Tab-separated table of C-alpha atoms and ligand atoms in Angstrom:
chain	number	residue	atom	x	y	z
Z	244	UNK	CA	4.589	-43.585	-35.900
Z	245	UNK	CA	8.089	-42.544	-35.739
Z	246	UNK	CA	8.247	-39.461	-33.577
Z	247	UNK	CA	11.713	-38.904	-33.241
Z	248	UNK	CA	12.197	-38.456	-36.856
Z	249	UNK	CA	10.767	-34.671	-37.179
Z	250	UNK	CA	12.771	-31.733	-36.082
Z	251	UNK	CA	9.668	-30.572	-34.108
Z	252	UNK	CA	9.728	-33.784	-32.171
Z	253	UNK	CA	12.911	-31.927	-30.328
Z	254	UNK	CA	10.904	-29.740	-29.033
Z	255	UNK	CA	10.563	-29.961	-25.179
Z	256	UNK	CA	6.534	-30.394	-25.101
Z	257	UNK	CA	6.763	-31.550	-21.399
Z	258	UNK	CA	8.142	-28.136	-20.577
Z	259	UNK	CA	5.297	-26.433	-22.809
Z	260	UNK	CA	2.870	-28.455	-21.066
Z	261	UNK	CA	4.027	-27.200	-17.619
Z	262	UNK	CA	3.289	-23.517	-18.587
Z	263	UNK	CA	-0.296	-24.387	-18.430
Z	264	UNK	CA	-1.329	-24.554	-14.638
Z	265	UNK	CA	-4.797	-25.737	-15.023
Z	266	UNK	CA	-3.619	-29.102	-16.612
Z	267	UNK	CA	-2.132	-30.295	-13.594
Z	268	UNK	CA	-5.278	-30.495	-11.813
Z	269	UNK	CA	-7.318	-33.783	-11.165
Z	270	UNK	CA	-11.127	-34.151	-12.095
Z	271	UNK	CA	-13.026	-36.621	-9.807
Z	272	UNK	CA	-9.860	-38.009	-8.688
Z	273	UNK	CA	-8.453	-38.514	-11.872
Z	274	UNK	CA	-5.707	-36.666	-13.864
Z	275	UNK	CA	-7.510	-34.112	-16.141
Z	276	UNK	CA	-7.418	-34.813	-19.901
Z	277	UNK	CA	-8.559	-31.790	-21.362
Z	278	UNK	CA	-9.965	-32.387	-24.872
Z	279	UNK	CA	-12.270	-29.530	-25.366
Z	280	UNK	CA	-9.887	-27.251	-26.937
Z	281	UNK	CA	-12.206	-25.979	-29.714
Z	282	UNK	CA	-14.627	-24.694	-26.651
Z	283	UNK	CA	-11.780	-22.584	-25.402
Z	284	UNK	CA	-8.024	-23.140	-24.873
Z	285	UNK	CA	-6.456	-23.210	-21.707
Z	286	UNK	CA	-4.124	-20.290	-20.692
Z	287	UNK	CA	-0.471	-20.400	-19.981
Z	288	UNK	CA	1.096	-18.740	-16.971
Z	289	UNK	CA	2.518	-15.731	-18.939
Z	290	UNK	CA	-0.957	-14.868	-20.001
Z	291	UNK	CA	-2.531	-15.167	-16.357
Z	292	UNK	CA	0.571	-13.111	-15.089
Z	293	UNK	CA	-0.003	-10.404	-17.633
Z	294	UNK	CA	-3.432	-10.066	-16.847
Z	295	UNK	CA	-2.605	-10.257	-13.038
Z	296	UNK	CA	0.182	-7.568	-13.500
Z	297	UNK	CA	-2.210	-5.256	-15.721
Z	298	UNK	CA	-4.646	-5.109	-12.580
Z	299	UNK	CA	-1.933	-4.567	-9.934
Z	300	UNK	CA	0.221	-2.201	-11.466
Z	301	UNK	CA	-1.183	-0.492	-14.406
Z	302	UNK	CA	-5.093	-0.545	-14.271
Z	303	UNK	CA	-6.591	2.715	-15.816
Z	304	UNK	CA	-8.880	3.222	-18.834
Z	305	UNK	CA	-7.599	3.577	-22.416
Z	306	UNK	CA	-7.486	6.862	-24.435
Z	307	UNK	CA	-9.061	8.988	-21.894
Z	308	UNK	CA	-6.425	10.007	-19.493
Z	309	UNK	CA	-3.087	11.732	-19.813
Z	310	UNK	CA	-1.654	10.366	-16.769
Z	311	UNK	CA	1.029	7.569	-16.721
Z	312	UNK	CA	-1.528	4.684	-15.876
Z	313	UNK	CA	-3.877	6.034	-18.577
Z	314	UNK	CA	-0.643	6.049	-21.151
Z	315	UNK	CA	0.513	2.575	-19.895
Z	316	UNK	CA	-3.032	1.164	-20.135
Z	317	UNK	CA	-3.299	2.598	-23.741
Z	318	UNK	CA	0.049	1.628	-24.901
Z	319	UNK	CA	-0.340	-2.013	-23.693
Z	320	UNK	CA	-3.944	-2.067	-25.651
Z	321	UNK	CA	-2.613	-0.842	-28.645
Z	322	UNK	CA	0.511	-3.284	-28.285
Z	323	UNK	CA	-1.908	-6.069	-28.394
Z	324	UNK	CA	-3.662	-4.815	-31.704
Z	325	UNK	CA	0.043	-4.394	-32.936
Z	326	UNK	CA	0.775	-8.237	-32.390
Z	327	UNK	CA	-2.401	-9.431	-33.516
Z	328	UNK	CA	-1.895	-7.471	-36.781
Z	329	UNK	CA	1.728	-9.056	-36.874
Z	330	UNK	CA	0.346	-12.530	-36.180
Z	331	UNK	CA	-1.973	-12.140	-39.181
Z	332	UNK	CA	0.404	-10.401	-41.317
Z	333	UNK	CA	-2.108	-7.473	-41.851
Z	334	UNK	CA	-1.831	-3.466	-40.925
Z	335	UNK	CA	-2.551	-2.525	-37.134
Z	336	UNK	CA	-5.196	-0.102	-38.447
Z	337	UNK	CA	-7.237	-2.690	-40.120
Z	338	UNK	CA	-7.618	-4.843	-37.086
Z	339	UNK	CA	-10.939	-3.850	-34.993
Z	340	UNK	CA	-10.554	-5.189	-31.437
Z	341	UNK	CA	-13.813	-6.807	-30.003
Z	342	UNK	CA	-15.356	-9.364	-27.707
Z	343	UNK	CA	-14.801	-12.179	-30.324
Z	344	UNK	CA	-15.475	-13.774	-33.575
Z	345	UNK	CA	-19.483	-13.345	-32.995
Z	346	UNK	CA	-19.308	-9.684	-32.398
Z	347	UNK	CA	-16.751	-9.626	-35.706
Z	348	UNK	CA	-19.025	-11.138	-37.961
Z	349	UNK	CA	-21.957	-8.975	-36.427
Z	350	UNK	CA	-19.869	-6.220	-37.032
Z	351	UNK	CA	-19.843	-6.900	-40.776
Z	352	UNK	CA	-23.403	-7.999	-40.787
Z	353	UNK	CA	-24.817	-4.870	-39.439
Z	354	UNK	CA	-22.010	-2.218	-40.461
Z	355	UNK	CA	-21.316	-3.697	-43.809
Z	356	UNK	CA	-24.295	-5.743	-45.433
Z	357	UNK	CA	-27.034	-4.275	-43.619
Z	358	UNK	CA	-26.800	-0.825	-45.512
Z	359	UNK	CA	-26.205	-2.210	-49.114
Z	360	UNK	CA	-27.981	-5.350	-49.468
Z	361	UNK	CA	-31.240	-5.289	-51.079
Z	362	UNK	CA	-34.043	-7.556	-52.219
Z	363	UNK	CA	-32.920	-9.994	-54.863
Z	364	UNK	CA	-29.189	-10.127	-53.480
Z	365	UNK	CA	-28.100	-13.464	-52.022
Z	366	UNK	CA	-25.668	-14.290	-49.134
Z	367	UNK	CA	-24.047	-17.733	-49.831
Z	368	UNK	CA	-23.063	-19.454	-46.594
Z	369	UNK	CA	-21.447	-22.913	-46.226
Z	370	UNK	CA	-23.411	-25.972	-44.697
Z	371	UNK	CA	-20.611	-26.327	-41.920
Z	372	UNK	CA	-20.582	-22.756	-40.339
Z	373	UNK	CA	-21.026	-22.137	-36.631
Z	374	UNK	CA	-24.320	-20.543	-35.823
Z	375	UNK	CA	-21.997	-17.417	-35.392
Z	376	UNK	CA	-21.532	-17.223	-39.292
Z	377	UNK	CA	-25.293	-18.018	-40.044
Z	378	UNK	CA	-27.665	-16.303	-37.467
Z	379	UNK	CA	-26.294	-12.584	-38.466
Z	380	UNK	CA	-26.926	-13.327	-41.943
Z	381	UNK	CA	-30.319	-14.638	-41.575
Z	382	UNK	CA	-31.008	-11.561	-39.534
Z	383	UNK	CA	-29.580	-9.230	-42.253
Z	384	UNK	CA	-31.936	-11.022	-44.619
Z	385	UNK	CA	-34.738	-10.653	-42.941
Z	386	UNK	CA	-34.062	-6.718	-42.849
Z	387	UNK	CA	-33.100	-6.345	-46.239
Z	388	UNK	CA	-35.283	-8.797	-48.247
Z	389	UNK	CA	-31.825	-10.594	-49.568
Z	390	UNK	CA	-31.687	-14.623	-49.476
Z	391	UNK	CA	-29.669	-17.113	-48.148
Z	392	UNK	CA	-28.189	-19.533	-50.241
Z	393	UNK	CA	-26.670	-22.804	-48.590
Z	394	UNK	CA	-22.748	-24.209	-49.958
Z	395	UNK	CA	-23.235	-27.772	-49.588
Z	396	UNK	CA	-20.728	-30.311	-48.092
Z	397	UNK	CA	-19.791	-33.984	-49.048
Z	398	UNK	CA	-20.253	-36.742	-46.958
Z	399	UNK	CA	-16.437	-36.824	-46.115
Z	400	UNK	CA	-16.910	-33.206	-44.692
Z	401	UNK	CA	-15.187	-31.117	-47.242
Z	402	UNK	CA	-16.982	-28.402	-48.984
Z	403	UNK	CA	-18.296	-29.157	-52.677
Z	404	UNK	CA	-16.215	-26.788	-54.489
Z	405	UNK	CA	-17.694	-27.381	-58.058
Z	406	UNK	CA	-21.394	-26.846	-56.391
Z	407	UNK	CA	-20.005	-23.737	-54.283
Z	408	UNK	CA	-18.398	-22.196	-57.363
Z	409	UNK	CA	-21.519	-22.785	-59.305
Z	410	UNK	CA	-23.490	-21.425	-56.353
Z	411	UNK	CA	-21.520	-17.960	-57.118
Z	412	UNK	CA	-24.102	-16.657	-59.400
Z	413	UNK	CA	-24.546	-12.868	-60.197
Z	414	UNK	CA	-26.896	-12.332	-57.349
Z	415	UNK	CA	-24.479	-13.411	-54.669
Z	416	UNK	CA	-23.016	-10.457	-52.848
Z	417	UNK	CA	-21.389	-12.080	-49.760
Z	418	UNK	CA	-19.931	-15.377	-48.919
Z	419	UNK	CA	-19.617	-16.701	-45.549
Z	420	UNK	CA	-17.279	-19.585	-44.999
Z	421	UNK	CA	-15.345	-21.052	-42.072
Z	422	UNK	CA	-11.476	-21.571	-42.707
Z	423	UNK	CA	-11.595	-24.493	-40.193
Z	424	UNK	CA	-14.837	-26.626	-39.089
Z	425	UNK	CA	-15.351	-26.478	-35.371
Z	426	UNK	CA	-17.136	-29.880	-35.659
Z	427	UNK	CA	-15.075	-31.477	-38.738
Z	428	UNK	CA	-12.029	-30.352	-38.629
Z	429	UNK	CA	-12.406	-29.760	-42.211
Z	430	UNK	CA	-9.506	-27.072	-43.434
Z	431	UNK	CA	-11.161	-25.386	-46.475
Z	432	UNK	CA	-9.211	-23.942	-49.268
Z	433	UNK	CA	-9.892	-20.309	-48.331
Z	434	UNK	CA	-7.160	-19.079	-50.554
Z	435	UNK	CA	-8.862	-20.743	-53.777
Z	436	UNK	CA	-12.480	-20.080	-52.541
Z	437	UNK	CA	-11.910	-16.221	-51.749
Z	438	UNK	CA	-10.280	-15.996	-55.266
Z	439	UNK	CA	-13.110	-17.268	-57.200
Z	440	UNK	CA	-15.518	-15.140	-54.914
Z	441	UNK	CA	-13.195	-11.890	-55.788
Z	442	UNK	CA	-13.238	-12.814	-59.517
Z	443	UNK	CA	-17.168	-12.486	-59.375
Z	444	UNK	CA	-17.242	-9.650	-57.322
Z	445	UNK	CA	-18.408	-11.472	-54.222
Z	446	UNK	CA	-17.263	-9.966	-50.762
Z	447	UNK	CA	-15.983	-13.170	-48.569
Z	448	UNK	CA	-16.109	-13.095	-44.774
Z	449	UNK	CA	-13.745	-15.794	-43.322
Z	450	UNK	CA	-14.391	-17.064	-39.797
Z	451	UNK	CA	-10.969	-17.766	-38.553
Z	452	UNK	CA	-12.009	-18.799	-34.850
Z	453	UNK	CA	-10.670	-22.499	-35.354
Z	454	UNK	CA	-7.880	-21.781	-37.522
Z	455	UNK	CA	-5.894	-18.882	-35.899
Z	456	UNK	CA	-5.369	-20.825	-32.782
Z	457	UNK	CA	-3.591	-23.891	-34.599
Z	458	UNK	CA	-1.649	-22.693	-38.052
Z	459	UNK	CA	0.149	-19.271	-39.463
Z	460	UNK	CA	-2.436	-17.172	-40.766
Z	461	UNK	CA	-1.399	-14.954	-43.663
Z	462	UNK	CA	-4.325	-12.631	-44.391
Z	463	UNK	CA	-3.058	-11.104	-47.759
Z	464	UNK	CA	-2.349	-14.607	-49.287
Z	465	UNK	CA	-5.755	-15.632	-48.371
Z	466	UNK	CA	-7.339	-12.800	-50.009
Z	467	UNK	CA	-10.521	-12.289	-48.079
Z	468	UNK	CA	-12.311	-8.999	-47.216
Z	469	UNK	CA	-13.251	-9.698	-43.601
Z	470	UNK	CA	-11.588	-12.419	-41.380
Z	471	UNK	CA	-12.900	-12.835	-37.787
Z	472	UNK	CA	-10.691	-14.164	-34.687
Z	473	UNK	CA	-11.541	-14.898	-31.207
Z	474	UNK	CA	-8.702	-14.667	-28.505
Z	475	UNK	CA	-10.053	-17.195	-26.071
Z	476	UNK	CA	-9.386	-19.970	-28.393
Z	477	UNK	CA	-5.891	-18.709	-28.893
Z	478	UNK	CA	-4.899	-19.351	-25.240
Z	479	UNK	CA	-5.891	-15.854	-24.632
Z	480	UNK	CA	-8.901	-14.523	-22.110
Z	481	UNK	CA	-12.605	-14.481	-22.770
Z	482	UNK	CA	-13.894	-11.685	-24.153
Z	483	UNK	CA	-11.296	-10.798	-26.701
Z	484	UNK	CA	-11.202	-11.211	-30.353
Z	485	UNK	CA	-10.836	-9.112	-33.839
Z	486	UNK	CA	-12.209	-8.179	-37.191
Z	487	UNK	CA	-9.675	-7.813	-39.920
Z	488	UNK	CA	-11.159	-5.943	-42.778
Z	489	UNK	CA	-9.687	-4.445	-45.754
Z	490	UNK	CA	-8.823	-0.661	-45.226
Z	491	UNK	CA	-11.384	0.601	-47.894
Z	492	UNK	CA	-14.157	-1.402	-46.454
Z	493	UNK	CA	-13.562	0.116	-42.862
Z	494	UNK	CA	-13.362	3.534	-44.232
Z	495	UNK	CA	-16.761	3.081	-46.236
Z	496	UNK	CA	-18.806	1.400	-43.079
Z	497	UNK	CA	-20.742	3.286	-40.722
Z	498	UNK	CA	-20.125	2.734	-37.250
Z	499	UNK	CA	-22.188	-0.229	-35.694
Z	500	UNK	CA	-22.160	0.752	-31.783
Z	501	UNK	CA	-22.071	4.786	-30.727
Z	502	UNK	CA	-20.655	5.623	-27.290
Z	503	UNK	CA	-17.259	7.321	-26.217
Z	504	UNK	CA	-14.056	6.541	-27.942
Z	505	UNK	CA	-15.368	6.166	-31.275
Z	506	UNK	CA	-15.877	9.901	-31.934
Z	507	UNK	CA	-13.774	13.100	-32.489
Z	508	UNK	CA	-16.502	15.477	-31.687
Z	509	UNK	CA	-19.671	15.376	-30.571
Z	510	UNK	CA	-22.301	18.209	-30.613
Z	511	UNK	CA	-26.270	18.171	-30.628
Z	512	UNK	CA	-25.913	19.012	-34.256
Z	513	UNK	CA	-24.129	15.869	-35.012
Z	514	UNK	CA	-20.974	13.926	-34.512
Z	515	UNK	CA	-17.663	13.277	-36.222
Z	516	UNK	CA	-16.599	9.797	-35.767
Z	517	UNK	CA	-13.122	8.689	-35.187
Z	518	UNK	CA	-11.044	6.740	-37.739
Z	519	UNK	CA	-11.034	3.431	-38.459
Z	520	UNK	CA	-10.673	1.116	-36.414
Z	521	UNK	CA	-11.246	3.215	-33.194
Z	522	UNK	CA	-14.776	4.160	-35.091
Z	523	UNK	CA	-15.935	0.797	-34.195
Z	524	UNK	CA	-14.630	0.537	-30.705
Z	525	UNK	CA	-17.124	2.332	-28.710
Z	526	UNK	CA	-17.144	2.210	-24.971
Z	527	UNK	CA	-14.431	0.720	-22.493
Z	528	UNK	CA	-12.794	-2.304	-24.030
Z	529	UNK	CA	-11.867	-5.529	-22.008
Z	530	UNK	CA	-8.442	-3.680	-21.484
Z	531	UNK	CA	-6.995	-6.503	-19.224
Z	532	UNK	CA	-8.179	-9.183	-21.433
Z	533	UNK	CA	-6.130	-7.696	-24.437
Z	534	UNK	CA	-3.134	-7.394	-22.246
Z	535	UNK	CA	-3.380	-11.119	-21.818
Z	536	UNK	CA	-4.262	-11.760	-25.476
Z	537	UNK	CA	-0.761	-9.681	-26.431
Z	538	UNK	CA	0.986	-12.298	-23.920
Z	539	UNK	CA	-0.885	-15.237	-25.564
Z	540	UNK	CA	0.217	-14.156	-29.160
Z	541	UNK	CA	3.706	-13.649	-27.844
Z	542	UNK	CA	3.538	-17.190	-26.316
Z	543	UNK	CA	1.927	-18.827	-29.353
Z	544	UNK	CA	4.564	-17.256	-31.640
Z	545	UNK	CA	7.153	-18.450	-29.075
Z	546	UNK	CA	6.234	-22.143	-29.542
Z	547	UNK	CA	6.033	-21.397	-33.182
Z	548	UNK	CA	2.994	-22.154	-35.661
Z	549	UNK	CA	4.923	-24.559	-37.642
Z	550	UNK	CA	5.704	-26.629	-34.525
Z	551	UNK	CA	2.121	-26.345	-33.297
Z	552	UNK	CA	0.621	-27.389	-36.403
Z	553	UNK	CA	3.079	-30.363	-36.769
Z	554	UNK	CA	2.576	-31.409	-33.035
Z	555	UNK	CA	-1.246	-31.244	-33.623
Z	556	UNK	CA	-1.215	-33.410	-36.696
Z	557	UNK	CA	0.675	-35.859	-34.969
Z	558	UNK	CA	-1.616	-35.978	-32.205
Z	559	UNK	CA	-4.577	-35.937	-34.625
Z	560	UNK	CA	-3.057	-39.139	-36.500
Z	561	UNK	CA	-2.749	-40.906	-33.279
Z	562	UNK	CA	-6.265	-40.309	-32.080
Z	563	UNK	CA	-7.908	-41.247	-35.460
Z	564	UNK	CA	-5.982	-44.037	-35.691
Z	565	UNK	CA	-6.971	-45.263	-31.971
Z	566	UNK	CA	-10.659	-44.084	-32.587
Z	567	UNK	CA	-10.919	-46.468	-35.876
Z	568	UNK	CA	-10.182	-49.403	-33.481
Z	569	UNK	CA	-13.243	-48.697	-31.545
Z	570	UNK	CA	-16.044	-51.145	-32.190
Z	571	UNK	CA	-19.187	-49.169	-33.550
Z	572	UNK	CA	-17.607	-45.561	-33.868
Z	573	UNK	CA	-18.821	-43.565	-36.610
Z	574	UNK	CA	-16.516	-40.607	-37.447
Z	575	UNK	CA	-17.771	-37.264	-38.977
Z	576	UNK	CA	-15.339	-35.716	-41.280
Z	577	UNK	CA	-12.830	-37.359	-43.100
Z	578	UNK	CA	-11.143	-34.395	-44.886
Z	579	UNK	CA	-7.934	-35.046	-46.271
Z	580	UNK	CA	-6.826	-31.446	-44.680
Z	581	UNK	CA	-8.065	-31.575	-41.147
Z	582	UNK	CA	-7.291	-29.606	-37.904
Z	583	UNK	CA	-7.203	-31.927	-34.753
Z	584	UNK	CA	-11.012	-32.117	-33.922
Z	585	UNK	CA	-12.543	-35.268	-34.056
Z	586	UNK	CA	-16.367	-35.682	-33.938
Z	587	UNK	CA	-17.967	-39.247	-33.603
Z	588	UNK	CA	-20.698	-41.388	-32.387
Z	589	UNK	CA	-20.847	-45.047	-30.825
Z	590	UNK	CA	-23.501	-47.124	-31.759
Z	591	UNK	CA	-26.207	-47.599	-29.168
Z	592	UNK	CA	-24.571	-45.109	-26.819
Z	593	UNK	CA	-25.973	-41.201	-26.586
Z	594	UNK	CA	-23.442	-38.547	-26.989
Z	595	UNK	CA	-24.392	-37.086	-23.549
Z	596	UNK	CA	-24.084	-40.276	-21.653
Z	597	UNK	CA	-20.751	-40.885	-23.205
Z	598	UNK	CA	-19.343	-37.588	-22.280
Z	599	UNK	CA	-20.800	-37.720	-18.640
Z	600	UNK	CA	-19.017	-41.069	-18.104
Z	601	UNK	CA	-16.231	-39.583	-19.604
Z	602	UNK	CA	-15.951	-36.784	-17.379
Z	603	UNK	CA	-16.110	-39.223	-14.430
Z	604	UNK	CA	-12.652	-40.357	-15.689
Z	605	UNK	CA	-11.340	-37.037	-16.095
Z	606	UNK	CA	-11.898	-36.509	-19.597
Z	607	UNK	CA	-13.369	-33.490	-20.785
Z	608	UNK	CA	-15.114	-33.624	-24.345
Z	609	UNK	CA	-18.081	-31.972	-25.478
Z	610	UNK	CA	-21.497	-33.292	-26.522
Z	611	UNK	CA	-24.324	-32.003	-28.363
Z	612	UNK	CA	-24.550	-29.841	-31.503
Z	613	UNK	CA	-21.464	-27.822	-31.284
Z	614	UNK	CA	-23.681	-24.726	-32.552
Z	615	UNK	CA	-23.785	-25.918	-35.603
Z	616	UNK	CA	-27.269	-27.454	-36.015
Z	617	UNK	CA	-27.618	-27.136	-39.923
Z	618	UNK	CA	-24.079	-29.421	-40.259
Z	619	UNK	CA	-25.727	-32.040	-37.755
Z	620	UNK	CA	-28.989	-31.948	-39.947
Z	621	UNK	CA	-27.115	-32.859	-42.850
Z	622	UNK	CA	-25.601	-36.100	-41.031
Z	623	UNK	CA	-29.133	-36.604	-39.653
Z	624	UNK	CA	-27.839	-36.978	-36.075
Z	625	UNK	CA	-29.404	-34.943	-33.242
Z	626	UNK	CA	-25.535	-34.614	-31.242
Z	627	UNK	CA	-22.011	-35.623	-31.649
Z	628	UNK	CA	-19.096	-36.187	-29.079
Z	629	UNK	CA	-16.110	-34.247	-30.057
Z	630	UNK	CA	-12.594	-34.372	-29.065
Z	631	UNK	CA	-10.408	-31.368	-30.198
Z	632	UNK	CA	-6.872	-31.039	-29.373
Z	633	UNK	CA	-4.338	-28.426	-28.524
Z	634	UNK	CA	-0.310	-28.786	-28.736
Z	635	UNK	CA	-0.180	-29.076	-25.176
Z	636	UNK	CA	-1.982	-32.291	-25.096
Z	637	UNK	CA	0.048	-35.682	-24.998
Z	638	UNK	CA	0.015	-39.215	-26.494
Z	639	UNK	CA	-0.664	-40.492	-23.116
Z	640	UNK	CA	-3.760	-38.321	-22.800
Z	641	UNK	CA	-5.067	-39.828	-26.153
Z	642	UNK	CA	-4.584	-43.511	-24.675
Z	643	UNK	CA	-6.010	-42.595	-21.542
Z	644	UNK	CA	-9.016	-41.159	-23.178
Z	645	UNK	CA	-9.447	-44.191	-25.643
Z	646	UNK	CA	-9.136	-46.567	-22.207
Z	647	UNK	CA	-12.052	-44.199	-20.815
Z	648	UNK	CA	-14.143	-44.300	-23.924
Z	649	UNK	CA	-13.904	-48.461	-23.991
Z	650	UNK	CA	-14.863	-48.576	-20.286
Z	651	UNK	CA	-17.659	-46.080	-20.920
Z	652	UNK	CA	-18.816	-47.793	-24.254
Z	653	UNK	CA	-18.941	-51.030	-22.245
Z	654	UNK	CA	-20.956	-49.635	-19.483
Z	655	UNK	CA	-23.542	-48.546	-21.843
Z	656	UNK	CA	-24.028	-51.579	-24.214
K	983	PLP	N1	-16.819	-19.697	-35.033
K	983	PLP	C1	-16.462	-20.801	-34.971
K	983	PLP	C2	-16.214	-21.764	-36.128
K	983	PLP	C3	-16.462	-21.331	-33.646
K	983	PLP	O1	-15.834	-22.583	-33.264
K	983	PLP	C4	-17.053	-20.355	-32.577
K	983	PLP	C5	-16.718	-20.967	-31.120
K	983	PLP	O2	-17.162	-21.821	-30.707
K	983	PLP	C6	-17.315	-19.107	-32.915
K	983	PLP	C7	-17.393	-18.884	-34.285
K	983	PLP	C8	-17.825	-17.997	-31.759
K	983	PLP	O3	-16.824	-17.646	-31.225
K	983	PLP	P1	-16.961	-16.676	-30.115
K	983	PLP	O4	-18.065	-17.326	-28.908
K	983	PLP	O5	-15.640	-16.424	-29.314
K	983	PLP	O6	-17.596	-15.375	-30.467
């Protein structure tokens, strides 16, 4: 691989890596190799400092106080909404800030789907969804009498698009699909999929958890109805995220959770709700978290999504090439469009045992079902090992990981 040939190779990735304090630590006496980025990403110093600075200098509640600190806190919180909107190329008043993708999808389920679905309606859900984009629909189906239909995948981990479009029958009211699979790395052609759904009057909910950290997202171009993101996978703090929804949906949707902040006026005769998106943001939010998320948005934009994607694709190519040399290794997901997530098993070794031995070598990978039981059922396996990379990982880490994997494999043989 000729790393020097591409313009992005001129970026000083070592300097970028140095922004992440945690990556310098050792685990079990070995330099940490953090390959669990699909689970949660590490945080650069500007994010940690923004949270620290908020608590040291600005801490107050949002939207409730006219005093200086209250205004500063509110401004910082709203600034984070603006930054997220800018990142996704949408309007700020279409961004509902919430605790993450799980909350965002539940908001669509309870506020959009529950009031309008009825017996005879169908929710189409892809096989490769995270449980966060399956279970809320099952709960809605139970309560409305709607049914769930599964959009199947192919052995290589791509969605069967012909079958998907055939499955978009008149009874289908909603499609739940992930942008990028957290297990296979498959990048789904969501623009085309949402266009087909729209043609048939089907609302689309896209889970952007694994896409937004790694590529430029242009929501008007995707053309979905709802898009969910989670901040902690985007180098931001845990407990932050957002739902983007078309303005007309947000205006028509009833509130999901009631309380302070989401109202204009309350009396015992009734309540006048706030305008969207505030109508959906009851109670005190994770203010410091969103301040940190704002810093994370700045950081990622600073590195540049084109650079991030190119860097991660080079790392993925290297990792795949090396894994393919490992005897007895079975890789799950060979989609032509793939993010830097690789799931695999090694013949004769249990995923958890391998992960435990890798941990002793300082390598952090995830083993298990990755909150995607139906997907693993498709492949007929109980668990996989998953290595997921970020732009701050290095080619040297890939070499260290492969060496540790071969050592572990031999120990378990
Ligand atoms: N969807 C996908 C594809 C994910 O990978 C995850 C997290 O692993 C989620 C949803 C849930 O995100 P959160 O737990 O941050 O709400």
